Coordinates of C-alpha atoms in Angstrom, one line a residue:
M1 CA 0.0 0.0 0.0
F2 CA 2.6 2.5 1.1
R3 CA 5.4 3.9 -1.0
L4 CA 8.4 5.0 1.0
K5 CA 10.6 7.8 -0.4
P6 CA 13.4 9.3 1.6
S7 CA 13.4 13.1 2.3
G8 CA 16.2 15.0 3.9
P9 CA 15.8 17.8 6.5
N10 CA 18.0 20.2 4.5
L11 CA 16.4 20.0 1.1
A12 CA 15.0 23.5 1.4
A13 CA 18.4 24.9 2.1
Q14 CA 19.4 24.0 -1.5
T15 CA 16.9 26.5 -2.8
L16 CA 17.4 29.2 -0.2
N17 CA 18.9 32.4 -1.7
T18 CA 19.5 35.0 0.9
D19 CA 21.5 37.3 -1.4
T20 CA 18.7 38.3 -3.8
L21 CA 15.0 38.1 -4.2
T22 CA 14.8 37.8 -7.9
P23 CA 11.5 36.4 -9.1
V24 CA 11.9 32.9 -10.5
G25 CA 9.6 30.3 -11.9
S26 CA 6.2 30.9 -13.6
C27 CA 3.1 32.7 -12.4
S28 CA -0.4 32.5 -13.7
A29 CA -2.0 35.5 -15.3
P30 CA -3.5 38.2 -13.1
G31 CA -7.0 37.7 -11.8
K32 CA -9.1 36.9 -8.8
K33 CA -10.4 33.6 -10.0
W34 CA -8.3 30.6 -9.1
V35 CA -6.5 28.9 -11.9
R36 CA -5.9 25.2 -11.9
P37 CA -2.2 24.7 -11.9
S38 CA -0.4 22.7 -14.6
G39 CA 2.0 20.0 -13.5
F40 CA 2.0 16.7 -11.6
D41 CA -1.4 15.4 -10.6
T42 CA -1.0 13.6 -7.3
G43 CA -4.3 11.8 -7.4
L44 CA -5.4 13.5 -4.2
K45 CA -8.0 16.1 -3.6
A46 CA -7.6 18.9 -1.0
F47 CA -10.0 21.5 0.2
N48 CA -8.6 24.8 -1.1
S49 CA -9.6 27.9 0.9
L50 CA -9.1 29.9 -2.3
T51 CA -12.0 28.2 -4.0
K52 CA -13.8 26.9 -0.8
Q53 CA -14.1 23.4 -2.3
K54 CA -12.0 20.3 -2.9
E55 CA -9.6 20.6 -5.8
P56 CA -7.2 18.1 -7.4
L57 CA -3.8 18.5 -5.8
I58 CA -1.5 19.4 -8.7
L59 CA 2.2 20.1 -7.9
A60 CA 4.6 22.1 -10.0
R61 CA 7.3 19.4 -9.9
E62 CA 6.6 15.6 -9.9
G63 CA 7.1 14.1 -6.5
I64 CA 7.9 17.4 -4.8
A65 CA 5.6 19.6 -2.7
T66 CA 6.7 23.1 -1.7
W67 CA 5.0 24.0 1.6
Y68 CA 5.2 27.2 3.6
S69 CA 3.6 27.6 7.1
C70 CA 3.3 30.5 9.5
G71 CA 5.3 29.8 12.6
P72 CA 4.9 31.1 16.1
T73 CA 5.2 34.6 17.4
V74 CA 7.6 33.8 20.2
Y75 CA 6.6 35.8 23.3
D76 CA 5.1 33.1 25.5
H77 CA 4.6 29.4 25.9
A78 CA 2.8 27.5 23.1
H79 CA -0.7 26.2 24.0
L80 CA -2.9 23.3 22.8
G81 CA -4.5 25.5 20.1
H82 CA -1.1 25.9 18.5
A83 CA -0.4 22.2 19.1
C84 CA -3.6 21.1 17.3
S85 CA -2.7 23.1 14.2
Y86 CA 0.9 21.9 14.0
V87 CA 0.1 18.3 14.8
R88 CA -2.7 18.2 12.2
F89 CA -0.5 19.6 9.4
D90 CA 2.3 17.3 10.5
I91 CA -0.1 14.4 9.9
L92 CA -0.9 15.7 6.5
Q93 CA 2.7 16.0 5.5
R94 CA 3.4 12.5 6.8
I95 CA 0.5 11.2 4.6
L96 CA 1.9 13.0 1.5
S97 CA 5.3 11.6 2.1
R98 CA 4.6 8.1 3.3
V99 CA 1.5 7.2 1.5
F100 CA 1.8 9.0 -1.8
G101 CA 5.6 9.2 -2.1
I102 CA 5.8 13.0 -2.2
T103 CA 8.8 14.8 -0.8
V104 CA 7.6 17.8 1.2
I105 CA 10.0 20.8 1.4
H106 CA 8.6 22.8 4.3
A107 CA 9.7 26.2 5.3
M108 CA 8.5 28.0 8.5
V109 CA 9.2 31.5 9.7
I110 CA 9.8 32.4 13.4
T111 CA 8.3 35.8 14.2
D112 CA 11.0 37.1 16.6
I113 CA 10.2 40.8 16.5
D114 CA 6.6 42.0 17.3
D115 CA 4.7 44.3 19.6
K116 CA 3.9 41.5 22.0
I117 CA 7.6 40.5 22.2
I118 CA 8.6 44.1 22.8
K119 CA 6.0 44.4 25.5
R120 CA 7.2 41.2 27.2
S121 CA 10.8 42.4 27.1
W122 CA 9.8 45.6 28.9
E123 CA 7.9 43.7 31.5
E124 CA 10.8 41.4 32.2
N125 CA 13.5 44.1 31.8
V126 CA 15.4 42.1 29.2
S127 CA 16.0 42.6 25.4
A128 CA 13.5 41.5 22.9
S129 CA 16.0 39.1 21.4
V130 CA 16.4 37.3 24.8
V131 CA 12.6 36.9 25.1
A132 CA 12.3 35.6 21.5
R133 CA 15.2 33.1 21.8
L134 CA 13.8 31.7 25.1
Y135 CA 10.3 31.1 23.7
E136 CA 11.6 29.9 20.3
D137 CA 13.6 27.2 22.1
E138 CA 10.5 26.3 24.2
F139 CA 8.4 26.1 21.1
K140 CA 10.8 23.7 19.4
K141 CA 11.0 21.5 22.5
D142 CA 7.2 21.4 22.6
M143 CA 7.0 20.4 19.0
L144 CA 9.6 17.7 19.6
S145 CA 7.6 16.4 22.6
L146 CA 4.5 16.2 20.3
K147 CA 6.6 14.3 17.7
V148 CA 6.0 17.0 15.1
L149 CA 8.7 16.7 12.4
P150 CA 10.7 19.9 12.1
P151 CA 10.5 21.9 8.8
S152 CA 13.2 21.6 6.2
V153 CA 14.3 25.1 7.4
Y154 CA 13.4 27.6 10.1
L155 CA 13.9 31.3 9.2
R156 CA 13.8 34.2 11.7
V157 CA 12.4 37.6 10.8
T158 CA 15.3 39.5 12.4
E159 CA 17.7 37.6 10.2
N160 CA 15.8 38.6 7.0
V161 CA 15.2 42.3 7.6
Q162 CA 17.4 43.4 4.7
H163 CA 15.5 41.1 2.4
I164 CA 12.2 42.5 3.7
I165 CA 13.4 46.0 2.9
A166 CA 14.3 44.9 -0.6
F167 CA 11.0 43.2 -1.0
I168 CA 9.1 46.4 0.0
E169 CA 11.2 48.5 -2.4
R170 CA 10.2 46.2 -5.3
I171 CA 6.5 46.5 -4.4
I172 CA 6.8 50.3 -4.3
Q173 CA 8.6 50.2 -7.7
N174 CA 5.8 48.1 -9.1
G175 CA 3.2 50.7 -8.0
H176 CA 1.5 48.8 -5.2
A177 CA 2.8 50.5 -2.1
Y178 CA 3.6 54.1 -0.8
A179 CA 5.6 55.7 1.9
T180 CA 4.4 58.5 4.2
K181 CA 6.4 61.4 5.5
E182 CA 6.2 59.9 9.0
G183 CA 8.2 56.9 7.8
D184 CA 5.4 54.3 7.4
V185 CA 5.0 52.2 4.2
Y186 CA 1.6 50.9 3.3
F187 CA 0.3 48.5 0.7
D188 CA -2.0 50.2 -1.7
I189 CA -5.1 48.1 -1.8
Q190 CA -6.8 50.1 -4.6
S191 CA -3.8 49.5 -6.9
I192 CA -4.8 45.8 -7.3
G193 CA -8.5 46.5 -7.9
D194 CA -10.9 43.6 -7.2
R195 CA -8.2 41.1 -6.8
Y196 CA -8.2 41.8 -3.0
G197 CA -10.6 39.7 -1.0
K198 CA -9.8 36.1 -2.0
F199 CA -10.5 34.8 1.5
V200 CA -13.4 37.0 2.5
G201 CA -16.0 34.8 4.0
A202 CA -13.4 32.5 5.6
V203 CA -13.5 34.7 8.8
D204 CA -14.8 38.1 9.6
S205 CA -12.9 40.8 7.8
H206 CA -11.6 44.0 9.3
S207 CA -9.4 46.9 8.6
E208 CA -6.0 47.2 10.1
P209 CA -5.4 50.2 12.4
G210 CA -3.1 52.9 11.3
D211 CA -2.6 56.7 10.9
S212 CA -4.8 59.0 9.0
N213 CA -2.3 59.3 6.1
K214 CA -3.5 56.0 4.6
R215 CA -5.1 56.3 1.2
D216 CA -7.6 53.5 2.1
S217 CA -8.7 52.2 5.5
R218 CA -7.9 48.7 4.2
D219 CA -4.2 49.6 3.5
F220 CA -1.9 47.7 5.8
A221 CA 1.6 48.4 7.0
L222 CA 4.7 46.9 5.3
W223 CA 7.1 49.0 7.4
K224 CA 6.6 51.2 10.4
P225 CA 8.8 53.6 12.3
S226 CA 10.1 52.4 15.6
K227 CA 9.0 54.2 18.8
P228 CA 11.4 55.2 21.6
Q229 CA 13.1 52.1 23.2
E230 CA 11.9 49.8 20.4
P231 CA 14.3 47.8 18.2
W232 CA 15.0 49.3 14.8
W233 CA 16.7 48.8 11.5
E234 CA 17.9 51.4 9.0
S235 CA 15.8 51.7 5.9
P236 CA 15.1 54.1 3.0
W237 CA 12.2 55.4 5.1
G238 CA 14.0 55.9 8.3
R239 CA 14.6 53.7 11.3
G240 CA 11.9 51.2 11.8
R241 CA 10.9 47.5 11.7
P242 CA 8.8 45.3 9.4
G243 CA 5.0 45.0 9.5
W244 CA 3.5 41.6 10.4
H245 CA 2.4 40.3 7.0
I246 CA 5.5 41.2 4.9
E247 CA 7.8 38.8 6.7
C248 CA 5.9 35.7 5.4
S249 CA 5.8 36.9 1.8
T250 CA 9.5 37.7 1.9
V251 CA 10.7 34.5 3.6
A252 CA 8.4 32.2 1.5
S253 CA 9.7 34.0 -1.7
S254 CA 13.3 33.7 -0.6
V255 CA 12.9 29.9 -0.4
F256 CA 10.4 29.1 -3.2
G257 CA 10.5 32.0 -5.6
S258 CA 7.3 33.1 -7.4
Q259 CA 5.4 29.8 -7.1
L260 CA 4.3 28.0 -4.0
D261 CA 2.4 24.7 -4.0
I262 CA 0.9 24.7 -0.5
H263 CA 0.4 27.3 2.3
S264 CA -1.0 26.3 5.6
G265 CA -2.1 27.9 8.9
G266 CA -5.0 28.2 11.3
I267 CA -8.3 29.5 9.9
D268 CA -8.0 32.7 11.9
L269 CA -5.0 33.6 9.7
A270 CA -6.9 33.4 6.5
F271 CA -8.0 37.1 6.8
P272 CA -6.2 39.4 7.0
H273 CA -2.8 37.7 7.2
H274 CA -3.0 35.3 4.3
E275 CA -5.0 37.7 2.3
N276 CA -2.3 40.3 2.7
E277 CA 0.5 37.8 2.0
V278 CA -1.1 36.9 -1.3
A279 CA -1.5 40.6 -2.2
Q280 CA 2.1 41.4 -1.4
S281 CA 3.6 38.4 -3.1
E282 CA 1.6 38.8 -6.3
A283 CA 2.5 42.5 -6.3
Y284 CA 6.2 41.7 -5.9
H285 CA 6.2 38.9 -8.5
Q286 CA 3.7 40.6 -10.7
C287 CA 1.6 37.5 -11.1
G288 CA -2.0 36.5 -10.5
Q289 CA -1.6 33.3 -8.5
W290 CA 1.4 33.0 -6.1
G291 CA 0.1 30.2 -3.8
N292 CA -1.9 27.5 -5.5
Y293 CA -3.4 25.8 -2.4
F294 CA -4.2 27.3 1.0
L295 CA -5.0 24.7 3.7
H296 CA -6.5 26.0 7.0
S297 CA -7.0 24.0 10.2
G298 CA -10.1 24.5 12.4
H299 CA -9.9 26.1 15.9
L300 CA -9.5 24.2 19.1
H301 CA -12.2 25.0 21.7
L302 CA -12.6 24.2 25.3
K303 CA -15.8 22.1 25.4
G304 CA -18.7 24.3 26.2
S305 CA -17.1 27.4 24.8
T306 CA -17.5 29.0 21.3
E307 CA -14.3 30.9 21.6
K308 CA -11.0 29.5 20.2
M309 CA -8.2 28.7 22.6
S310 CA -5.9 31.7 22.7
K311 CA -3.5 33.6 24.9
S312 CA -5.4 36.9 24.5
L313 CA -8.5 35.3 25.9
K314 CA -6.6 33.6 28.7
N315 CA -8.5 30.3 28.1
Y316 CA -5.6 28.2 27.1
I317 CA -3.7 25.1 28.4
T318 CA 0.0 25.1 27.7
I319 CA 1.6 22.1 26.0
K320 CA 3.8 21.6 29.0
D321 CA 0.9 21.4 31.4
F322 CA -1.0 19.1 29.0
M323 CA 1.9 16.7 28.8
Q324 CA 1.8 16.1 32.5
S325 CA -1.5 14.3 32.1
Y326 CA -1.5 12.9 28.5
S327 CA 1.0 11.6 26.0
A328 CA 1.9 12.8 22.5
D329 CA 0.3 9.7 21.0
E330 CA -3.0 10.4 22.8
F331 CA -3.1 13.9 21.6
R332 CA -2.2 12.8 18.1
M333 CA -5.1 10.2 18.2
F334 CA -7.4 13.0 19.4
C335 CA -6.4 15.0 16.3
L336 CA -6.8 12.0 14.0
L337 CA -10.4 11.5 15.1
S338 CA -11.6 14.8 13.5
K339 CA -11.1 16.4 10.1
Y340 CA -8.1 18.7 10.1
R341 CA -10.2 21.7 8.9
S342 CA -13.0 21.2 11.4
A343 CA -13.3 22.9 14.7
I344 CA -12.6 20.5 17.6
D345 CA -13.7 20.5 21.2
Y346 CA -11.1 19.6 23.8
S347 CA -12.3 18.0 27.0
E348 CA -11.4 15.1 29.4
G349 CA -14.1 13.1 27.6
S350 CA -12.6 13.6 24.1
M351 CA -9.1 12.7 25.5
S352 CA -10.5 9.6 27.2
E353 CA -11.9 8.6 23.8
A354 CA -8.5 9.0 22.2
R355 CA -6.9 7.0 25.0
A356 CA -9.5 4.3 24.8
S357 CA -8.9 3.9 21.0
L358 CA -5.1 3.5 21.6
G359 CA -5.9 1.0 24.4
T360 CA -8.2 -1.1 22.1
I361 CA -5.5 -1.2 19.4
S362 CA -2.8 -2.1 22.0
T363 CA -4.9 -5.0 23.4
F364 CA -5.4 -6.4 19.9
L365 CA -1.7 -6.2 19.1
H366 CA -0.8 -7.9 22.3
D367 CA -3.4 -10.7 21.9
A368 CA -2.4 -11.2 18.3
Q369 CA 1.3 -11.6 19.4
A370 CA 0.2 -14.1 22.0
Y371 CA -1.8 -16.0 19.5
M372 CA 1.1 -16.1 17.0
K373 CA 3.4 -17.4 19.7
G374 CA 1.0 -20.1 20.7
Q375 CA 0.5 -18.6 24.1
L376 CA -3.2 -17.9 23.5
Q377 CA -5.5 -20.7 22.6
C378 CA -8.6 -19.7 20.6
L379 CA -11.7 -21.0 18.9
P380 CA -11.1 -21.8 15.2
V381 CA -10.3 -18.7 13.3
Q382 CA -12.1 -17.7 10.1
D383 CA -8.9 -16.5 8.4
A384 CA -10.4 -16.1 4.9
N385 CA -12.8 -13.5 6.3
L386 CA -9.9 -11.7 8.0
W387 CA -7.8 -11.7 4.8
E388 CA -10.7 -10.2 2.9
R389 CA -11.3 -7.6 5.7
L390 CA -7.6 -6.6 5.6
A391 CA -7.6 -6.1 1.8
E392 CA -10.8 -4.0 1.9
T393 CA -9.4 -1.9 4.8
K394 CA -6.2 -1.1 2.8
C395 CA -8.2 0.1 -0.2
F396 CA -10.6 2.1 2.0
I397 CA -7.9 3.9 4.0
Q398 CA -6.0 4.7 0.8
A399 CA -9.1 6.3 -0.7
A400 CA -10.0 8.1 2.5
L401 CA -6.5 9.7 2.8
A402 CA -6.6 10.7 -0.9
D403 CA -9.9 12.5 -0.2
D404 CA -8.7 15.6 1.6
F405 CA -6.7 13.6 4.1
D406 CA -9.8 12.2 5.8
T407 CA -8.3 10.7 8.9
P408 CA -11.6 10.1 10.8
R409 CA -12.7 7.8 8.0
A410 CA -9.3 6.1 7.9
M411 CA -9.3 5.6 11.7
N412 CA -12.8 4.3 11.7
A413 CA -11.8 1.7 9.1
L414 CA -8.7 0.8 11.1
M415 CA -10.7 0.4 14.3
N416 CA -13.3 -1.8 12.4
L417 CA -10.4 -4.1 11.4
V418 CA -9.3 -4.3 15.0
Y419 CA -12.9 -5.1 16.0
H420 CA -13.1 -8.0 13.6
G421 CA -9.7 -9.3 14.6
N422 CA -10.8 -9.2 18.3
C423 CA -13.9 -11.1 17.4
Q424 CA -11.8 -14.0 16.2
L425 CA -9.5 -14.0 19.2
Q426 CA -11.9 -15.8 21.6
P427 CA -9.7 -17.6 24.2
V428 CA -10.4 -21.1 25.4
T429 CA -8.8 -23.1 28.1
K430 CA -7.9 -26.0 25.9
S431 CA -7.1 -26.3 22.2
D432 CA -9.3 -28.7 20.2
G433 CA -6.4 -29.4 17.8
T434 CA -7.9 -27.3 14.9
P435 CA -5.1 -25.8 12.6
R436 CA -4.1 -22.4 13.7
S437 CA -4.0 -19.2 11.5
P438 CA -1.1 -17.0 12.8
A439 CA -0.2 -15.5 9.4
V440 CA -3.3 -13.4 9.0
F441 CA -2.8 -11.9 12.5
G442 CA 0.8 -11.1 11.6
A443 CA -0.3 -9.3 8.5
M444 CA -3.0 -7.4 10.3
S445 CA -0.6 -6.4 13.1
S446 CA 2.0 -5.2 10.6
Y447 CA -0.5 -3.2 8.6
I448 CA -2.0 -1.5 11.7
T449 CA 1.4 -0.5 13.1
D450 CA 2.4 0.8 9.7
V451 CA -0.6 3.0 9.5
L452 CA -0.1 4.3 13.0
D453 CA 3.6 4.9 12.2
I454 CA 2.6 7.0 9.2
F455 CA 0.3 9.1 11.4
G456 CA 3.2 9.6 13.9
I457 CA 2.2 7.0 16.5
S458 CA 5.4 5.0 16.1
K459 CA 6.1 3.5 19.5
L460 CA 2.9 1.7 20.1
Q461 CA 4.0 -1.8 19.1
S462 CA 7.5 -1.5 20.8
T463 CA 5.8 -0.1 23.9
V464 CA 3.4 -3.1 24.0
R465 CA 6.3 -5.5 23.6
S466 CA 8.4 -3.7 26.2
L467 CA 5.6 -3.7 28.7
E468 CA 4.8 -7.3 27.9
A469 CA 8.4 -8.3 28.8
I470 CA 8.2 -6.4 32.0
V471 CA 4.8 -8.0 32.9
D472 CA 6.2 -11.4 32.0
Q473 CA 9.0 -11.0 34.4
L474 CA 6.7 -9.7 37.2
T475 CA 4.2 -12.5 36.8
R476 CA 6.9 -15.2 36.6
F477 CA 8.2 -13.9 39.9
R478 CA 4.7 -13.8 41.3
S479 CA 4.2 -17.4 40.1
D480 CA 7.4 -18.6 41.7
V481 CA 6.5 -16.9 45.0
R482 CA 3.0 -18.4 44.9
A483 CA 4.3 -21.9 44.2
F484 CA 6.7 -21.6 47.2
A485 CA 3.8 -20.4 49.4
L486 CA 1.6 -23.3 48.3
A487 CA 4.2 -26.0 48.9
R488 CA 2.8 -28.8 51.1
Q489 CA 4.3 -29.7 54.4
Q490 CA 6.2 -33.1 54.4
D491 CA 6.7 -35.7 57.2
D492 CA 9.4 -34.7 59.7
P493 CA 12.6 -36.2 58.3
S494 CA 14.3 -36.5 61.7
T495 CA 11.6 -38.5 63.5
G496 CA 9.4 -39.8 60.6
A497 CA 6.4 -38.5 62.5
P498 CA 3.5 -37.5 60.2
V499 CA 2.8 -33.8 59.9
K500 CA -0.6 -32.3 59.0
R501 CA -0.5 -31.8 55.2
G502 CA -1.1 -28.3 53.9
P503 CA 0.7 -25.0 53.2
Y504 CA 3.1 -23.8 55.8
P505 CA 1.3 -21.3 58.0
D506 CA 4.2 -18.8 58.0
R507 CA 4.0 -18.6 54.2
M508 CA 0.3 -17.5 54.1
P509 CA 1.3 -13.8 54.0
L510 CA 3.1 -14.5 50.7
L511 CA -0.2 -15.8 49.2
K512 CA -2.0 -12.7 50.3
A513 CA 0.7 -10.5 48.8
C514 CA 0.4 -12.4 45.5
D515 CA -3.4 -11.8 45.5
A516 CA -2.9 -8.2 46.4
L517 CA -0.5 -7.7 43.5
R518 CA -3.0 -9.2 41.1
N519 CA -5.8 -7.0 42.4
D520 CA -3.6 -3.8 42.4
L521 CA -2.5 -4.4 38.8
A522 CA -6.0 -4.8 37.5
P523 CA -7.0 -1.1 37.7
M524 CA -3.8 -0.3 35.7
G525 CA -5.0 -2.5 32.9
V526 CA -2.8 -5.6 33.6
L527 CA -5.0 -8.6 34.1
I528 CA -3.3 -11.8 35.3
K529 CA -5.2 -15.0 34.5
V530 CA -4.0 -18.6 34.7
R531 CA -4.8 -20.2 31.4
S532 CA -2.3 -23.1 31.4
V533 CA 0.9 -23.7 33.3
F534 CA 1.7 -20.0 32.8
S535 CA 0.0 -17.4 30.7
V536 CA -0.8 -13.7 31.1
K537 CA -3.2 -11.4 29.4
M538 CA -2.2 -7.8 29.4
T539 CA -4.5 -4.9 28.6
L540 CA -3.0 -1.4 28.3
K541 CA -5.5 1.3 29.1
S542 CA -3.0 3.9 27.9
A543 CA -0.6 2.9 25.2
G544 CA 0.6 6.4 24.3
I545 CA 3.7 6.4 26.4

């Protein structure tokens, strides 16, 4: 089912040109209507926010997807709202790479100069760069803890200011921006006519605040003069710093030129941020379609609230705090159970559902291993039905993932396969001699672990095996202790006098300790049952370790 193609972490560095920002590649003709790209048809469909419908995913180069995403503004700890978006797009990139054999070249900007960063630096009496580096490092650690693959290249705004200035100068030369005597530079919305507004309807639109020297209330800042005690850079318009939107256009163009396959971000970024990115980039490159596909993830809400999780609303849970209670695999499963572009409710109930799904899969993988080893005796297995189910599941999951990365449908099919596998693993105390069918369970286990590995849940099988080995040792020790405690008294060898047969009285506490251990392990999901001379059934309630 899956084609594996290697992709290196530094591929984007091969195309990065930090000396110039000369337009390269081809751009479609100007216009507001989306133009279907020419190039390599992947066979997938993706929901494109530019058209508000599913479109065939066509890439400029065969087997290569150029992908840009807006990174964090590093002034505070990342929260679950951020985690949800980054994990969801990580899953999409893994699917493109592992299922469809497409190498993803992913660039991400780190916004390390911003009003919020400056404010935080004043509050803590340190430089803005100290604040930015601290929370950039924290962000990267959080992504690592969530098993989010790093982009091919991170680029900081502060390391690209000269390129931003050059980018702005070109937009002015092309007649799409203007400077004020106060040192501001604004994008001229009226200069692009009705081409502005490609994402209107995605979210509520609004004008950007600014001074009264703007020609249109919708005009947005490309450059702004620095206030006292703020960081600044020299520019043709005086000392200042970049506006918010221009950084992404510049950085994305420095890596990918005038044509971008995929741009991603949260739905709240569609307008005005992505709208303004498109306007700037097309004004710079003088083309009508800079980014071919915009993918937006839905908001994360605390259950019972209609508001998105955000720092400004102070209704967030940091990733660090979350990881004290749940694992990366559990959060990844939580994300898999909903469509990436849908809003999602976070609650203990939804996390319990994700945990239970992992537990169900873990139990099946453990029991399948036990059956293949001959440690689990079962009723006769209808292996022909299971082989057929496995083939159908492979086709169904492939089709679901090709249809706008539909992970809920894929996971439903996977859990259905697990269900039918569990139905066949009905334990009995004694085998009736019927031929066994271990091969089909080996194939099912391998496929299930492969799919989970593609989604980023890669330690499930190894975790099950590791815990199985630990429980094996524990239960063997318990069995030895119990056998010692149950040993019968023998006749006194010195006198030959008969002794009352039965366990030694002073060993009874050992029997009670063995029973207590069995009872204590049960709530943790480890059930010890005597099936033959020695056999253990283990159930993991939480496999996302």
